[in-house]
Each structure stands twice: as C-alpha cells, then as structure tokens.
Amino acid sequence: MKKTRIFAAVFGANLLFVFFNAAISWALAFFNITPYGRFVAAFFRGRTREETAARIESDRALFGSMLAEASTFANLFLTPASGFVMGLFAGAMLAEKSRLAAIWSIFAALPLSLFFLVKSGGGHERFLYLILFIAMTALGGLAGSAIFGKKKKETADVDV
C-alpha cells in the first residue's frame, strides 16, 4: 500500500468527517428536530453574539438543561454517525485488506478522538462516547472495505 494513498485516505476521511458533521448539524438546526436542533434554534439561530449572550443570561437554567441534552445527543448519535462515514471513506480508499482498512480508519480517527476527548462534556461518560466513536469508525472502515474491495476483486479477475 502506497504512503500517498494512506495519507489521502486519512486526510480525506478527516475532511469528510468535518463537512458531513457540519451538514448534519446544520440540517438538524434548520429543521428544528432532535435535542441538538432545538438547542441551536432556541439560543443561536438568527442572533448576533450580543443577542445570544443576552438570551443565554436571561434563561440560564433552560440553557444548561438544553445544552446537556444536545451534548448527549451529539455524543451518542451525531459524532458516531460521522465517524462511520469517515470510516467508510477510509475503508473504500484502502479496500485491499479489510483488517488494515479498519486499523487505518482508527488511525484516521485519532486526531478527532483527541479533540473529542478534550472538548466533549460529560465527565467520565466521555470515555464511553469515545469508545463508541472509535468503534463506529472501525465498523465504517470494515464496511467500506467490504463494499468497495469486492468490486476491485471482481474487476481484477476479469481477463480482457
């Protein structure tokens, strides 16, 4: 496996994670669904920094409870789903060997894992969220390798 292909898989997977996560977050906030979307809509959508700060200060208790719900939702569903998509991409790029695809998917997730560990709320629960994120990323790597590795093998077996 070439180093440039590995670098492209890791770099591309991280970019895909960021854009996929942002797109899903935007959609949830736009349609005002899920605890995350309701939280963003209630406190941030259509407000300037000053208006947002005033809104938060005016209803600190509601902000705290909605923030906890939104954080839990993002840690349990949003981030692992984005990790799965990231793993799919890395697994598709490195589809030759499924075990290596899963390992490289996990390596691709390491920078985001460190960020997740530092920025995620929840105390000791964040380690469980981190394990869920890494497991979903590895599953995505295996799935990407299985889906796209099969096509590569089929085309390699064809004699022209």
mmCIF file of C-alpha atoms in Angstrom:
data_model
loop_
_atom_site.group_PDB
_atom_site.id
_atom_site.type_symbol
_atom_site.label_atom_id
_atom_site.label_comp_id
_atom_site.label_asym_id
_atom_site.label_seq_id
_atom_site.Cartn_x
_atom_site.Cartn_y
_atom_site.Cartn_z
ATOM 1 C CA MET A 1 0.000 0.000 0.000
ATOM 2 C CA LYS A 2 1.462 3.339 -1.006
ATOM 3 C CA LYS A 3 2.075 6.019 1.588
ATOM 4 C CA THR A 4 0.347 8.648 -0.540
ATOM 5 C CA ARG A 5 -2.799 6.527 -0.664
ATOM 6 C CA ILE A 6 -2.755 6.130 3.117
ATOM 7 C CA PHE A 7 -2.214 9.867 3.584
ATOM 8 C CA ALA A 8 -5.036 10.648 1.150
ATOM 9 C CA ALA A 9 -7.356 8.257 2.982
ATOM 10 C CA VAL A 10 -6.576 9.721 6.409
ATOM 11 C CA PHE A 11 -6.688 13.345 5.248
ATOM 12 C CA GLY A 12 -9.799 12.854 3.122
ATOM 13 C CA ALA A 13 -11.578 10.958 5.880
ATOM 14 C CA ASN A 14 -10.977 13.792 8.340
ATOM 15 C CA LEU A 15 -12.221 16.377 5.838
ATOM 16 C CA LEU A 16 -15.283 14.272 5.114
ATOM 17 C CA PHE A 17 -15.968 13.972 8.843
ATOM 18 C CA VAL A 18 -15.882 17.742 9.315
ATOM 19 C CA PHE A 19 -18.131 18.531 6.345
ATOM 20 C CA PHE A 20 -20.562 15.663 6.962
ATOM 21 C CA ASN A 21 -20.836 16.580 10.639
ATOM 22 C CA ALA A 22 -21.404 20.241 9.756
ATOM 23 C CA ALA A 23 -24.053 19.374 7.158
ATOM 24 C CA ILE A 24 -25.963 17.125 9.545
ATOM 25 C CA SER A 25 -25.703 19.701 12.344
ATOM 26 C CA TRP A 26 -26.987 22.416 10.019
ATOM 27 C CA ALA A 27 -29.902 20.246 8.869
ATOM 28 C CA LEU A 28 -30.880 19.379 12.437
ATOM 29 C CA ALA A 29 -30.818 23.045 13.417
ATOM 30 C CA PHE A 30 -32.626 24.177 10.253
ATOM 31 C CA PHE A 31 -35.492 21.721 10.682
ATOM 32 C CA ASN A 32 -35.542 22.211 14.471
ATOM 33 C CA ILE A 33 -35.546 18.478 15.170
ATOM 34 C CA THR A 34 -33.719 16.468 17.833
ATOM 35 C CA PRO A 35 -32.432 17.982 21.076
ATOM 36 C CA TYR A 36 -29.415 19.372 19.213
ATOM 37 C CA GLY A 37 -31.524 21.176 16.620
ATOM 38 C CA ARG A 38 -33.900 22.611 19.212
ATOM 39 C CA PHE A 39 -30.962 23.864 21.298
ATOM 40 C CA VAL A 40 -29.317 25.656 18.379
ATOM 41 C CA ALA A 41 -32.632 27.092 17.214
ATOM 42 C CA ALA A 42 -33.562 28.330 20.681
ATOM 43 C CA PHE A 43 -30.318 30.097 21.501
ATOM 44 C CA PHE A 44 -28.242 30.764 18.397
ATOM 45 C CA ARG A 45 -30.161 30.883 15.127
ATOM 46 C CA GLY A 46 -30.537 34.381 13.721
ATOM 47 C CA ARG A 47 -28.852 36.137 16.630
ATOM 48 C CA THR A 48 -25.708 38.217 16.930
ATOM 49 C CA ARG A 49 -23.143 37.465 19.632
ATOM 50 C CA GLU A 50 -24.621 40.083 21.917
ATOM 51 C CA GLU A 51 -28.173 38.840 21.430
ATOM 52 C CA THR A 52 -27.040 35.257 22.028
ATOM 53 C CA ALA A 53 -25.229 36.214 25.230
ATOM 54 C CA ALA A 54 -28.288 38.125 26.438
ATOM 55 C CA ARG A 55 -30.583 35.187 25.616
ATOM 56 C CA ILE A 56 -28.337 32.757 27.486
ATOM 57 C CA GLU A 57 -28.140 35.027 30.548
ATOM 58 C CA SER A 58 -31.898 35.595 30.578
ATOM 59 C CA ASP A 59 -32.642 31.880 30.814
ATOM 60 C CA ARG A 60 -29.545 30.198 32.242
ATOM 61 C CA ALA A 61 -31.440 27.167 33.623
ATOM 62 C CA LEU A 62 -33.047 26.350 30.277
ATOM 63 C CA PHE A 63 -29.702 26.834 28.532
ATOM 64 C CA GLY A 64 -27.994 24.398 30.914
ATOM 65 C CA SER A 65 -30.630 21.691 30.553
ATOM 66 C CA MET A 66 -30.855 22.011 26.768
ATOM 67 C CA LEU A 67 -27.056 22.043 26.465
ATOM 68 C CA ALA A 68 -26.832 18.767 28.390
ATOM 69 C CA GLU A 69 -29.456 17.135 26.146
ATOM 70 C CA ALA A 70 -27.841 18.462 22.963
ATOM 71 C CA SER A 71 -24.389 17.331 24.059
ATOM 72 C CA THR A 72 -25.614 13.831 24.871
ATOM 73 C CA PHE A 73 -27.413 13.583 21.536
ATOM 74 C CA ALA A 74 -24.342 14.757 19.628
ATOM 75 C CA ASN A 75 -22.067 12.357 21.516
ATOM 76 C CA LEU A 76 -24.357 9.340 21.094
ATOM 77 C CA PHE A 77 -25.627 9.824 17.547
ATOM 78 C CA LEU A 78 -24.132 12.679 15.563
ATOM 79 C CA THR A 79 -20.419 12.092 16.157
ATOM 80 C CA PRO A 80 -20.541 8.270 15.813
ATOM 81 C CA ALA A 81 -22.566 8.569 12.583
ATOM 82 C CA SER A 82 -19.994 10.983 11.189
ATOM 83 C CA GLY A 83 -17.273 8.594 12.343
ATOM 84 C CA PHE A 84 -18.958 5.751 10.481
ATOM 85 C CA VAL A 85 -18.997 7.816 7.277
ATOM 86 C CA MET A 86 -15.350 8.708 7.855
ATOM 87 C CA GLY A 87 -14.545 5.015 8.259
ATOM 88 C CA LEU A 88 -16.471 4.183 5.077
ATOM 89 C CA PHE A 89 -14.305 6.609 3.137
ATOM 90 C CA ALA A 90 -11.039 5.349 4.615
ATOM 91 C CA GLY A 91 -12.133 1.744 4.116
ATOM 92 C CA ALA A 92 -13.052 2.423 0.496
ATOM 93 C CA MET A 93 -9.683 4.059 -0.161
ATOM 94 C CA LEU A 94 -7.788 1.208 1.492
ATOM 95 C CA ALA A 95 -10.087 -1.625 0.462
ATOM 96 C CA GLU A 96 -7.424 -4.197 -0.378
ATOM 97 C CA LYS A 97 -7.303 -5.722 3.098
ATOM 98 C CA SER A 98 -10.260 -5.301 5.416
ATOM 99 C CA ARG A 99 -8.268 -5.596 8.626
ATOM 100 C CA LEU A 100 -5.849 -2.892 7.514
ATOM 101 C CA ALA A 101 -8.760 -0.716 6.407
ATOM 102 C CA ALA A 102 -10.250 -0.907 9.912
ATOM 103 C CA ILE A 103 -6.890 -0.131 11.514
ATOM 104 C CA TRP A 104 -6.253 2.846 9.237
ATOM 105 C CA SER A 105 -9.793 4.065 9.866
ATOM 106 C CA ILE A 106 -8.995 4.121 13.569
ATOM 107 C CA PHE A 107 -5.722 5.953 12.874
ATOM 108 C CA ALA A 108 -7.702 8.443 10.793
ATOM 109 C CA ALA A 109 -9.964 8.993 13.791
ATOM 110 C CA LEU A 110 -7.138 9.663 16.255
ATOM 111 C CA PRO A 111 -6.866 13.442 15.689
ATOM 112 C CA LEU A 112 -10.609 13.797 16.060
ATOM 113 C CA SER A 113 -10.557 11.459 19.052
ATOM 114 C CA LEU A 114 -8.158 13.739 20.877
ATOM 115 C CA PHE A 115 -10.333 16.744 20.056
ATOM 116 C CA PHE A 116 -13.429 14.793 21.104
ATOM 117 C CA LEU A 117 -11.829 13.791 24.401
ATOM 118 C CA VAL A 118 -10.762 17.335 25.254
ATOM 119 C CA LYS A 119 -13.886 19.221 24.097
ATOM 120 C CA SER A 120 -16.641 16.744 24.905
ATOM 121 C CA GLY A 121 -18.655 17.284 28.033
ATOM 122 C CA GLY A 122 -19.913 14.590 30.316
ATOM 123 C CA GLY A 123 -17.053 13.788 32.687
ATOM 124 C CA HIS A 124 -16.314 10.074 32.786
ATOM 125 C CA GLU A 125 -19.013 9.368 30.210
ATOM 126 C CA ARG A 126 -16.866 10.933 27.509
ATOM 127 C CA PHE A 127 -14.630 7.848 27.522
ATOM 128 C CA LEU A 128 -17.663 5.716 26.677
ATOM 129 C CA TYR A 129 -18.572 8.174 23.925
ATOM 130 C CA LEU A 130 -15.003 7.993 22.643
ATOM 131 C CA ILE A 131 -15.116 4.187 22.528
ATOM 132 C CA LEU A 132 -18.428 4.368 20.646
ATOM 133 C CA PHE A 133 -16.938 6.847 18.165
ATOM 134 C CA ILE A 134 -13.850 4.697 17.529
ATOM 135 C CA ALA A 135 -15.923 1.509 17.249
ATOM 136 C CA MET A 136 -18.278 3.101 14.706
ATOM 137 C CA THR A 137 -15.307 4.419 12.737
ATOM 138 C CA ALA A 138 -13.752 0.938 12.654
ATOM 139 C CA LEU A 139 -17.082 -0.571 11.569
ATOM 140 C CA GLY A 140 -17.274 2.019 8.819
ATOM 141 C CA GLY A 141 -13.757 1.038 7.722
ATOM 142 C CA LEU A 142 -14.730 -2.627 7.579
ATOM 143 C CA ALA A 143 -17.936 -1.825 5.694
ATOM 144 C CA GLY A 144 -16.136 0.416 3.207
ATOM 145 C CA SER A 145 -13.518 -2.238 2.632
ATOM 146 C CA ALA A 146 -16.135 -4.953 2.195
ATOM 147 C CA ILE A 147 -18.265 -2.923 -0.211
ATOM 148 C CA PHE A 148 -15.525 -1.445 -2.359
ATOM 149 C CA GLY A 149 -12.964 -4.241 -2.005
ATOM 150 C CA LYS A 150 -15.402 -6.680 -3.574
ATOM 151 C CA LYS A 151 -15.725 -4.550 -6.712
ATOM 152 C CA LYS A 152 -11.961 -4.248 -7.045
ATOM 153 C CA LYS A 153 -11.534 -8.023 -6.762
ATOM 154 C CA GLU A 154 -14.250 -8.652 -9.347
ATOM 155 C CA THR A 155 -12.684 -6.295 -11.865
ATOM 156 C CA ALA A 156 -9.215 -7.713 -11.197
ATOM 157 C CA ASP A 157 -10.422 -11.234 -12.033
ATOM 158 C CA VAL A 158 -11.706 -10.249 -15.464
ATOM 159 C CA ASP A 159 -9.389 -11.064 -18.352
ATOM 160 C CA VAL A 160 -9.590 -8.775 -21.315
#
